[in-house]
Coordinates of C-alpha atoms in Angstrom, one line a residue:
Chain A
M1 CA -43.1 127.9 99.0
N2 CA -40.3 126.3 101.0
A3 CA -42.3 126.4 104.2
R4 CA -45.1 124.6 102.4
L5 CA -42.7 122.0 101.0
A6 CA -41.4 121.4 104.6
R7 CA -44.9 120.9 105.8
Y8 CA -45.5 118.4 103.0
L9 CA -42.4 116.5 103.9
S10 CA -43.5 115.8 107.4
G11 CA -47.1 114.9 106.5
G12 CA -48.9 112.4 104.3
F13 CA -46.8 113.3 101.3
L14 CA -43.7 112.0 103.1
H15 CA -45.3 108.6 103.8
A16 CA -46.7 108.4 100.2
V17 CA -43.2 109.0 98.7
L18 CA -41.6 106.4 101.0
I19 CA -44.2 103.8 100.4
L20 CA -44.0 104.4 96.7
I21 CA -40.2 103.9 96.8
A22 CA -40.5 100.7 98.9
V23 CA -43.1 99.3 96.5
A24 CA -41.1 100.2 93.4
W25 CA -38.1 98.5 94.9
L26 CA -39.9 95.3 95.8
V27 CA -42.2 94.8 92.8
P28 CA -39.6 93.6 90.2
T29 CA -38.4 90.8 92.6
V30 CA -41.9 89.9 93.7
G31 CA -43.0 89.7 90.1
L32 CA -40.3 87.1 89.2
F33 CA -41.0 85.2 92.5
V34 CA -44.7 84.9 91.7
T35 CA -43.8 83.8 88.1
S36 CA -41.5 81.1 89.4
W37 CA -44.5 79.3 91.0
R38 CA -46.9 79.6 88.0
P39 CA -47.4 76.9 85.3
R40 CA -45.7 77.7 82.0
P41 CA -48.9 78.3 80.0
D42 CA -50.2 80.8 82.6
I43 CA -47.0 82.8 82.5
F44 CA -47.4 83.4 78.8
G45 CA -51.2 83.8 79.0
S46 CA -51.4 86.6 81.6
G47 CA -49.2 88.9 83.6
W48 CA -47.9 87.8 87.0
W49 CA -50.1 90.5 88.6
M50 CA -53.1 88.4 87.5
A51 CA -51.8 85.3 89.1
F52 CA -54.1 85.6 92.1
S53 CA -57.2 85.7 90.0
T54 CA -56.3 82.4 88.2
F55 CA -54.7 81.0 91.4
R56 CA -52.8 78.1 90.0
F57 CA -49.4 77.5 91.5
T58 CA -46.9 74.7 91.1
A59 CA -43.4 73.6 92.1
E60 CA -42.9 72.0 88.7
N61 CA -40.6 74.8 87.5
Y62 CA -38.2 74.3 90.4
I63 CA -38.2 70.6 89.9
E64 CA -37.5 70.9 86.2
V65 CA -34.7 73.4 86.5
L66 CA -33.0 71.4 89.3
T67 CA -33.3 68.0 87.6
A68 CA -33.8 68.2 83.9
Q69 CA -31.7 71.3 83.5
G70 CA -29.2 70.1 86.0
L71 CA -29.0 73.2 88.3
A72 CA -28.8 70.9 91.4
R73 CA -25.3 70.1 90.3
N74 CA -24.4 73.8 89.8
F75 CA -25.9 74.5 93.2
L76 CA -23.5 72.1 94.9
N77 CA -20.6 73.4 92.8
S78 CA -21.4 76.9 94.0
F79 CA -21.0 75.7 97.6
A80 CA -17.8 73.8 96.7
I81 CA -16.4 77.0 95.2
T82 CA -17.7 79.5 97.8
I83 CA -16.8 77.8 101.1
P84 CA -13.0 77.5 100.4
G85 CA -13.2 80.8 98.4
T86 CA -14.4 82.5 101.6
L87 CA -12.4 80.7 104.3
L88 CA -9.0 80.9 102.5
P89 CA -8.9 84.7 102.0
V90 CA -10.3 85.4 105.5
L91 CA -7.6 83.2 107.1
I92 CA -4.7 84.3 104.9
G93 CA -5.9 87.9 105.1
A94 CA -6.1 87.8 108.9
L95 CA -2.6 86.4 109.2
A96 CA -1.3 89.1 106.9
A97 CA -3.3 91.8 108.6
Y98 CA -1.8 90.8 112.0
G99 CA 1.6 91.1 110.4
F100 CA 0.9 94.5 109.1
A101 CA -0.7 95.8 112.3
W102 CA 1.6 94.3 115.0
L103 CA 4.9 93.0 113.6
K104 CA 8.0 94.7 112.3
F105 CA 9.8 93.7 109.2
P106 CA 11.7 95.7 106.6
G107 CA 9.5 97.5 104.1
R108 CA 6.3 96.8 106.0
D109 CA 4.6 100.1 105.4
W110 CA 5.6 100.2 101.7
I111 CA 4.2 96.8 101.1
F112 CA 0.9 97.7 102.8
L113 CA 0.7 100.9 100.7
I114 CA 0.9 98.7 97.6
I115 CA -1.9 96.6 98.9
V116 CA -4.1 99.7 99.4
G117 CA -3.3 100.5 95.8
L118 CA -4.3 97.0 94.7
L119 CA -7.7 97.5 96.2
V120 CA -8.9 99.2 93.0
V121 CA -6.9 97.5 90.3
P122 CA -9.5 96.0 87.9
I123 CA -9.2 92.2 87.9
Q124 CA -9.3 92.4 84.1
M125 CA -5.7 93.4 84.3
T126 CA -4.8 90.0 85.6
F127 CA -7.0 87.6 83.7
V128 CA -4.9 86.5 80.8
P129 CA -1.6 85.9 82.6
A130 CA -3.3 84.4 85.6
L131 CA -5.2 82.0 83.4
I132 CA -2.0 81.0 81.6
L133 CA -0.4 80.4 85.0
A134 CA -3.4 78.4 86.3
R135 CA -3.5 76.3 83.1
G136 CA 0.3 75.7 83.4
L137 CA -0.1 74.4 86.9
K138 CA -3.1 72.3 85.8
L139 CA -5.5 74.2 88.1
T140 CA -8.3 75.0 85.7
N141 CA -9.7 71.5 85.5
S142 CA -10.2 71.3 89.2
L143 CA -11.6 73.9 91.6
L144 CA -8.2 74.8 92.9
G145 CA -7.7 77.5 90.3
I146 CA -10.9 79.3 91.1
W147 CA -10.2 79.0 94.9
L148 CA -6.8 80.6 94.5
A149 CA -8.2 83.3 92.1
H150 CA -10.9 84.2 94.6
T151 CA -8.5 84.2 97.4
A152 CA -6.0 86.5 95.6
Y153 CA -8.7 88.9 94.4
G154 CA -10.3 89.0 97.9
L155 CA -7.1 89.5 99.8
P156 CA -6.5 93.3 99.3
F157 CA -9.9 94.1 100.9
A158 CA -9.5 91.5 103.6
I159 CA -6.1 92.7 104.6
F160 CA -7.1 96.3 104.5
L161 CA -10.3 95.9 106.5
L162 CA -8.7 93.6 109.2
R163 CA -5.4 95.5 109.5
N164 CA -7.3 98.7 110.3
F165 CA -9.4 96.8 112.9
F166 CA -6.4 95.0 114.4
A167 CA -4.3 98.2 114.6
A168 CA -7.1 99.8 116.6
L169 CA -7.0 97.2 119.4
P170 CA -5.3 98.3 122.6
R171 CA -1.6 98.1 122.5
D172 CA -1.3 97.2 126.2
L173 CA -3.2 94.0 125.7
V174 CA -0.9 92.7 123.0
E175 CA 2.2 93.7 124.8
A176 CA 1.1 92.2 128.2
A177 CA 0.5 88.9 126.5
K178 CA 3.9 89.0 124.9
M179 CA 5.5 89.8 128.4
D180 CA 3.8 86.6 129.7
G181 CA 5.6 84.7 127.0
A182 CA 2.9 84.3 124.4
S183 CA 4.2 83.8 120.8
D184 CA 2.9 85.9 118.0
L185 CA 0.8 83.1 116.8
G186 CA -0.6 82.7 120.3
V187 CA -1.4 86.4 120.5
F188 CA -3.0 86.2 117.1
W189 CA -5.3 83.2 117.9
R190 CA -6.1 83.9 121.5
I191 CA -6.3 87.6 121.7
V192 CA -6.6 89.4 118.4
I193 CA -9.0 87.0 116.6
P194 CA -11.5 86.7 119.6
L195 CA -11.6 90.5 119.9
S196 CA -12.2 90.9 116.2
V197 CA -15.2 88.7 115.7
P198 CA -17.5 91.5 114.4
A199 CA -14.9 92.6 111.7
I200 CA -14.2 89.0 110.8
A201 CA -17.9 88.2 110.6
S202 CA -18.6 91.2 108.3
L203 CA -15.7 90.3 106.1
T204 CA -16.8 86.6 105.9
I205 CA -20.3 87.6 104.9
F206 CA -19.0 90.0 102.2
Q207 CA -16.5 87.5 100.8
F208 CA -19.1 84.7 100.8
L209 CA -21.6 86.9 98.9
W210 CA -19.0 88.1 96.5
V211 CA -17.9 84.7 95.6
W212 CA -21.4 83.2 95.5
N213 CA -22.6 86.0 93.3
D214 CA -19.6 86.1 91.1
L215 CA -20.0 85.4 87.4
L216 CA -16.9 86.8 85.7
T217 CA -14.1 85.0 87.6
S218 CA -15.9 81.7 87.1
L219 CA -16.4 82.3 83.4
I220 CA -12.6 82.4 83.2
F221 CA -11.2 80.1 85.8
V222 CA -13.7 77.2 85.7
Q223 CA -13.3 75.3 82.5
D224 CA -14.7 71.9 83.4
P225 CA -18.5 72.0 82.5
N226 CA -19.2 69.7 85.4
L227 CA -17.8 72.2 87.9
L228 CA -19.6 75.4 86.9
P229 CA -21.4 77.4 89.6
L230 CA -25.0 78.5 89.6
T231 CA -24.3 81.9 88.1
V232 CA -22.7 80.4 85.0
G233 CA -25.3 77.7 84.9
I234 CA -28.1 80.3 84.8
A235 CA -26.2 82.4 82.2
K236 CA -26.1 79.3 80.0
L237 CA -29.8 78.7 80.6
L238 CA -30.5 82.2 79.5
S239 CA -28.6 81.9 76.3
T240 CA -30.3 78.6 75.5
Y241 CA -33.9 79.5 76.5
G242 CA -34.0 83.3 76.3
T243 CA -37.7 83.7 77.1
E244 CA -38.6 80.5 79.0
W245 CA -39.5 82.4 82.0
H246 CA -40.7 79.4 84.0
L247 CA -37.1 78.1 84.0
L248 CA -35.3 81.4 84.3
S249 CA -37.4 82.6 87.2
A250 CA -37.1 79.4 89.2
G251 CA -33.4 79.3 88.5
S252 CA -32.9 82.9 89.6
F253 CA -34.6 82.2 92.9
I254 CA -32.5 79.1 93.6
L255 CA -29.5 81.4 93.0
M256 CA -30.9 84.1 95.3
A257 CA -32.0 81.8 98.1
V258 CA -28.7 81.6 99.8
P259 CA -27.9 85.4 99.7
L260 CA -31.4 86.2 100.9
V261 CA -31.2 83.8 103.9
I262 CA -27.8 85.4 104.8
F263 CA -29.3 88.9 104.3
F264 CA -32.2 88.3 106.6
S265 CA -30.3 86.5 109.3
L266 CA -27.1 88.6 109.3
Q267 CA -28.2 92.0 108.1
R268 CA -26.5 93.7 111.0
Y269 CA -23.0 92.4 110.2
F270 CA -23.6 93.1 106.5
V271 CA -24.4 96.7 107.2
Q272 CA -21.4 97.1 109.6
G273 CA -19.1 95.7 106.9
I274 CA -20.3 98.2 104.4
L275 CA -19.7 101.1 106.8
A276 CA -16.3 99.8 107.8
G277 CA -15.2 99.4 104.2
S278 CA -16.4 102.6 102.8
V279 CA -16.6 105.4 105.4
K280 CA -14.1 105.8 108.1
Chain B
M1 CA 21.3 87.1 120.0
T2 CA 22.0 87.1 116.3
A3 CA 20.4 83.7 115.9
Q4 CA 17.4 84.7 117.9
R5 CA 16.9 87.9 115.9
H6 CA 17.2 85.9 112.7
T7 CA 14.4 83.5 113.7
F8 CA 12.3 86.4 114.9
L9 CA 12.6 88.0 111.5
T10 CA 11.7 84.9 109.6
W11 CA 8.7 84.3 111.8
N12 CA 7.4 87.8 111.1
W13 CA 7.6 87.3 107.4
L14 CA 5.7 84.1 107.6
F15 CA 2.5 85.9 108.6
I16 CA 2.4 87.8 105.3
L17 CA 4.1 85.3 103.1
P18 CA 1.0 83.3 102.0
A19 CA -0.8 86.6 101.1
L20 CA 2.2 88.0 99.3
T21 CA 2.7 84.8 97.3
L22 CA -0.9 84.8 96.1
L23 CA -1.0 88.5 95.4
G24 CA 2.3 88.3 93.6
S25 CA 1.4 85.4 91.3
F26 CA -2.3 86.3 90.7
V27 CA -2.3 90.1 90.7
V28 CA 1.0 91.9 90.6
Y29 CA 3.0 89.8 88.1
P30 CA -0.1 89.3 85.8
T31 CA -0.6 93.1 85.8
L32 CA 2.9 93.7 84.6
W33 CA 2.5 90.9 82.0
T34 CA -0.8 92.4 80.7
I35 CA 1.0 95.7 80.2
R36 CA 3.6 93.9 78.2
M37 CA 1.0 91.9 76.2
S38 CA -0.9 95.1 75.3
F39 CA 2.1 95.9 72.9
D40 CA 1.7 92.5 71.2
T41 CA -0.9 90.8 69.0
G42 CA -1.3 88.3 71.8
L43 CA -3.2 85.9 69.4
G44 CA -4.2 82.7 71.2
L45 CA -3.4 84.5 74.5
R46 CA 0.3 84.1 73.9
L47 CA 3.1 86.6 73.1
Q48 CA 3.3 86.4 69.3
K49 CA 4.5 89.6 67.7
F50 CA 5.5 93.0 69.1
V51 CA 3.3 95.7 67.5
G52 CA 4.1 98.7 69.6
L53 CA 1.2 101.0 70.2
D54 CA -0.9 99.5 67.3
N55 CA -3.6 98.1 69.7
Y56 CA -4.1 101.4 71.4
I57 CA -4.2 103.4 68.1
R58 CA -6.7 100.9 66.6
L59 CA -8.9 101.0 69.7
L60 CA -9.0 104.8 69.9
T61 CA -9.3 105.6 66.2
R62 CA -10.6 102.7 64.2
D63 CA -12.8 100.5 66.5
Q64 CA -16.4 101.8 66.1
F65 CA -17.5 99.6 69.0
F66 CA -15.0 101.1 71.3
L67 CA -14.9 104.8 70.4
N68 CA -16.8 106.2 67.5
L69 CA -16.6 110.0 67.2
S70 CA -17.6 110.2 63.5
T71 CA -21.3 110.1 64.1
F72 CA -23.5 112.3 66.1
P73 CA -24.1 111.6 68.9
P74 CA -20.7 109.8 69.3
S75 CA -21.0 106.1 70.3
G76 CA -19.1 103.1 71.5
A77 CA -18.0 101.5 74.8
V78 CA -16.2 104.6 76.0
I79 CA -19.2 106.9 75.4
N80 CA -21.5 104.3 77.0
N81 CA -19.2 104.3 80.1
I82 CA -19.4 108.0 80.3
I83 CA -23.2 107.9 80.2
W84 CA -23.0 105.2 82.9
L85 CA -20.6 107.4 84.9
V86 CA -22.9 110.4 84.9
L87 CA -26.3 108.7 85.3
F88 CA -25.4 105.8 87.6
T89 CA -23.3 107.9 90.0
T90 CA -25.8 110.8 90.3
L91 CA -28.8 108.6 90.5
T92 CA -27.4 106.2 93.2
V93 CA -25.9 109.0 95.3
G94 CA -28.9 111.3 94.8
L95 CA -31.6 108.8 95.4
G96 CA -29.7 107.4 98.3
L97 CA -29.5 110.8 99.9
V98 CA -33.2 111.5 99.3
I99 CA -34.2 108.1 100.8
A100 CA -31.9 108.4 103.8
V101 CA -33.1 111.9 104.6
L102 CA -36.8 111.1 104.2
A103 CA -36.7 107.7 106.0
D104 CA -34.9 109.4 108.9
R105 CA -38.3 111.1 109.7
V106 CA -40.5 108.0 110.0
P107 CA -40.8 105.2 112.6
Y108 CA -40.7 102.5 109.9
E109 CA -37.3 103.6 108.7
P110 CA -35.6 100.2 109.2
I111 CA -38.2 98.5 106.9
V112 CA -37.7 101.1 104.1
K113 CA -33.9 100.8 104.3
A114 CA -34.0 97.0 104.3
V115 CA -36.3 96.9 101.3
V116 CA -34.1 99.3 99.3
F117 CA -30.9 97.5 100.5
L118 CA -32.2 94.0 99.6
P119 CA -31.0 94.0 96.0
M120 CA -27.4 94.5 97.2
A121 CA -27.4 90.9 98.5
I122 CA -28.3 89.3 95.3
S123 CA -26.1 88.7 92.2
F124 CA -26.0 90.8 89.0
T125 CA -27.0 87.5 87.3
A126 CA -30.3 87.3 89.2
A127 CA -30.9 91.1 89.0
G128 CA -30.3 90.9 85.3
I129 CA -33.1 88.3 84.9
I130 CA -35.4 90.2 87.2
W131 CA -35.1 93.3 85.0
L132 CA -35.2 91.4 81.7
F133 CA -38.6 90.2 82.9
V134 CA -39.7 93.7 83.8
Y135 CA -38.6 94.9 80.3
S136 CA -40.1 92.0 78.4
P137 CA -41.6 93.4 75.1
D138 CA -44.7 91.2 75.5
A139 CA -47.2 93.4 77.4
N140 CA -48.7 90.2 78.8
T141 CA -45.6 89.4 80.8
G142 CA -43.5 92.6 80.9
L143 CA -44.5 94.8 83.7
L144 CA -43.1 98.1 82.3
N145 CA -45.0 97.8 79.0
A146 CA -48.1 96.6 80.8
L147 CA -48.0 99.6 83.1
I148 CA -47.6 102.1 80.3
T149 CA -50.4 100.3 78.3
A150 CA -52.6 100.7 81.4
I151 CA -52.1 104.5 81.3
Y152 CA -52.0 105.0 77.5
P153 CA -54.1 102.2 75.9
S154 CA -52.7 103.0 72.5
W155 CA -49.0 102.3 73.6
K156 CA -47.1 100.0 71.3
S157 CA -44.8 97.7 73.4
V158 CA -41.2 98.5 73.3
A159 CA -38.3 96.0 73.4
W160 CA -36.4 98.1 76.0
V161 CA -33.2 96.1 75.8
G162 CA -33.6 95.2 72.2
R163 CA -33.3 98.7 70.8
V164 CA -30.1 100.7 70.2
G165 CA -31.7 103.9 71.7
T166 CA -33.0 102.5 75.0
V167 CA -30.7 99.6 75.8
T168 CA -28.0 101.5 77.8
Y169 CA -30.5 103.5 79.9
S170 CA -32.5 100.3 80.6
V171 CA -29.5 98.5 82.0
I172 CA -28.4 101.5 84.0
I173 CA -31.8 101.6 85.7
A174 CA -31.3 98.0 86.8
A175 CA -27.9 98.8 88.2
V176 CA -29.2 101.8 90.0
W177 CA -31.9 99.6 91.5
M178 CA -29.2 97.4 92.9
W179 CA -26.9 100.0 94.3
V180 CA -29.1 102.7 95.7
G181 CA -29.4 100.7 99.0
F182 CA -25.7 100.9 99.4
A183 CA -25.8 104.7 99.2
T184 CA -28.8 104.8 101.5
V185 CA -27.1 102.8 104.2
V186 CA -23.9 104.8 104.1
L187 CA -25.6 108.2 104.0
S188 CA -28.1 107.2 106.7
A189 CA -25.3 106.2 109.1
A190 CA -23.5 109.5 108.4
L191 CA -26.8 111.4 108.9
K192 CA -27.2 109.8 112.3
S193 CA -23.8 110.9 113.4
I194 CA -24.7 114.6 113.0
P195 CA -25.2 115.9 116.5
Q196 CA -28.9 116.5 117.2
E197 CA -28.1 119.7 119.1
I198 CA -27.0 121.4 116.0
T199 CA -30.2 120.9 114.1
E200 CA -32.3 121.5 117.2
A201 CA -30.5 124.8 117.8
A202 CA -31.2 125.8 114.2
R203 CA -34.8 124.9 114.6
V204 CA -35.1 127.0 117.8
D205 CA -33.5 129.9 115.8
G206 CA -36.4 129.6 113.4
A207 CA -34.7 127.8 110.5
N208 CA -37.1 125.7 108.4
E209 CA -36.4 122.0 107.4
W210 CA -35.4 123.1 103.9
H211 CA -32.7 125.5 105.3
I212 CA -31.5 122.9 107.7
F213 CA -31.0 120.4 104.9
W214 CA -29.1 122.8 102.6
R215 CA -27.1 124.7 105.3
I216 CA -26.4 122.0 107.9
T217 CA -27.2 118.4 106.8
L218 CA -25.7 118.5 103.3
P219 CA -22.5 120.3 104.2
M220 CA -21.9 117.8 107.0
L221 CA -22.3 114.9 104.6
T222 CA -19.7 116.2 102.1
S223 CA -17.1 113.7 103.1
P224 CA -19.3 110.5 103.0
I225 CA -20.7 111.7 99.7
A226 CA -17.2 112.1 98.3
V227 CA -16.2 108.6 99.4
L228 CA -19.5 107.2 98.1
T229 CA -19.0 108.8 94.7
T230 CA -15.5 107.3 94.4
T231 CA -17.0 103.9 95.1
M232 CA -19.7 104.3 92.4
V233 CA -17.1 105.5 89.9
I234 CA -15.1 102.3 90.5
N235 CA -18.3 100.3 90.1
V236 CA -19.1 101.9 86.8
L237 CA -15.7 101.1 85.4
K238 CA -16.0 97.5 86.5
I239 CA -19.6 96.9 85.3
F240 CA -19.7 93.6 83.4
D241 CA -22.1 91.0 84.7
L242 CA -25.2 93.0 84.1
I243 CA -24.3 93.6 80.4
Y244 CA -23.3 90.0 79.9
I245 CA -26.6 88.7 81.3
M246 CA -29.0 91.4 79.9
T247 CA -27.6 92.2 76.5
R248 CA -24.2 90.6 75.6
G249 CA -23.2 94.1 74.5
G250 CA -26.0 94.2 71.9
P251 CA -28.0 95.1 69.9
Q252 CA -25.3 95.8 67.4
G253 CA -22.8 96.5 70.1
A254 CA -24.9 99.4 71.4
S255 CA -24.6 98.5 75.1
R256 CA -20.9 97.6 75.2
V257 CA -18.8 99.1 78.0
I258 CA -15.1 99.0 78.5
A259 CA -15.0 96.0 80.9
Y260 CA -17.3 94.1 78.6
T261 CA -15.0 94.9 75.6
M262 CA -12.0 93.5 77.4
Y263 CA -13.8 90.2 78.0
T264 CA -15.2 89.8 74.6
E265 CA -12.1 90.8 72.7
T266 CA -9.8 88.6 74.8
F267 CA -11.9 85.5 75.5
E268 CA -14.4 85.4 72.7
A269 CA -12.3 86.8 69.9
G270 CA -9.0 85.4 71.2
K271 CA -7.2 88.7 70.7
G272 CA -5.1 88.8 73.8
G273 CA -3.1 91.9 72.9
Y274 CA -6.1 93.9 72.0
G275 CA -8.0 92.9 75.1
S276 CA -4.9 93.6 77.2
A277 CA -4.8 97.2 75.8
V278 CA -8.4 97.6 76.9
A279 CA -7.5 96.4 80.4
V280 CA -4.6 98.8 80.5
I281 CA -6.9 101.7 79.6
M282 CA -9.2 100.6 82.5
L283 CA -6.2 100.7 84.8
L284 CA -5.2 104.1 83.6
L285 CA -8.7 105.4 84.1
I286 CA -8.7 104.1 87.7
I287 CA -5.3 105.5 88.7
P288 CA -6.6 108.9 89.8
V289 CA -9.0 107.1 92.2
M290 CA -6.1 104.9 93.4
L291 CA -4.0 108.0 94.2
L292 CA -7.0 109.6 95.9
N293 CA -7.4 106.5 98.1
L294 CA -3.7 106.4 98.9
R295 CA -3.7 110.0 100.0
R296 CA -6.8 109.5 102.1
F297 CA -5.2 106.5 103.7
Q298 CA -2.0 108.3 104.5
A299 CA -4.0 111.2 106.0
E300 CA -5.9 108.7 108.3
E301 CA -2.6 107.0 109.3
A302 CA -1.1 110.3 110.3
E303 CA -4.0 110.8 112.7
R304 CA -3.4 107.5 114.4

């Protein structure tokens, strides 16, 4: 029995299972993609798998959702939220990681241990008081509130990942530079950062996707309806037009476009980041 | 010398000061404040009236949407989270392991892995809509109902996310679809780090593939599987977006989970104290994982 199973697993059966899995994983996305290019009456008239027999495609859904439904605005807001929401935590996190890896100050190891603990604290624990604080400082009507929130929530992972990477750099290199009179800031910019490009790239991609894809933090910290990101814009679209698939499908693909481009162009760093963050 | 040392010290702190300020004001201080608020009514998201353990007692004994043990089977957000914990964790880790092991044997492995991993890049928001479309009760648009109809022509279309009995399982499948790729990538990398000589030697000694998997591969993957399982457990506890997009906790509260309850009680019902108590319960549930992480971290540091 087992020998037969083993034979199956190296033959046609193996390929059949793998191809079935790959198809099953692709089909839901492909279905919505095809739908996003079909005219509204066709979407309700026949399944998307029939689309190639009618063969009528249009960009109308994308135009409507971007203009009449205003997702173009949300799209720009998503960039306005995500770019600072990525650069700030990477920069602030890298500085702190350098401090934890190479500098001495009282309580350093204890503070770092607390940050490792913070890695898993549910952000729900912070929402109400952080929102009161952000409101008090008048941050919720601009994007400053959401930038700072994303920075703070991203910092534990950023510091953890980079500190481990920095600490593994050769000690001689750092000490030799200091002998030559380099300041800590100089060592940080000219030695540690250039040597850590792969780790920083992975972290940047992660943080970018995390912020771009985030719904929950934006629901709470962005209160000006003109500043809402795509995720919230689409959630609103969904609650207004529950089954208007021509709008929802096009909207979803506008939301997915940026992550997909990043995925296909930078998959290597993405995978490296996952491995660095989860298994050591 | 003293002056120099003093500057030196200040300079060092400056590296971590921005991070500590943000973590302090957006994470640490709010966490303590939320604990305090969980003992208050917190109406209007302000401290109003101290009520001791009332919020917790009400949550655990009188809130049928949070924990209802009076019916069979029991229901509520806590029970749903347990169903999530069991199904989501075993399915992601199990399927990830199967795909990693099978794909390891074929030349098109990178393509299979990329396809399975792709959903990891997109948002829960987009994934939620993709799956709402698959689950559409209209057999003309919904793939799942259409597929079943093609096999059993007498099938009556089911509103998968509109029924109390199917909603949680339907959302879990969407979440599994998103996260299996993560498990596959992690386990596949671990698989590649097993020295070939070991499996080759076993094969020479006459072991079949089945034995090699159970006696060599699986035991050598114990540690990555453990780490992966912890990650998935944390994910389960934090699951929110998918519920918000696909069901809003419905129908009749049947798909609520703990993180969703926190949001809806706090920000939709305005009950700051009640929502805070839910958040504190989340924190308590995650503390074992936190301690596990800290211990693992300290063990790694000792090796440095």
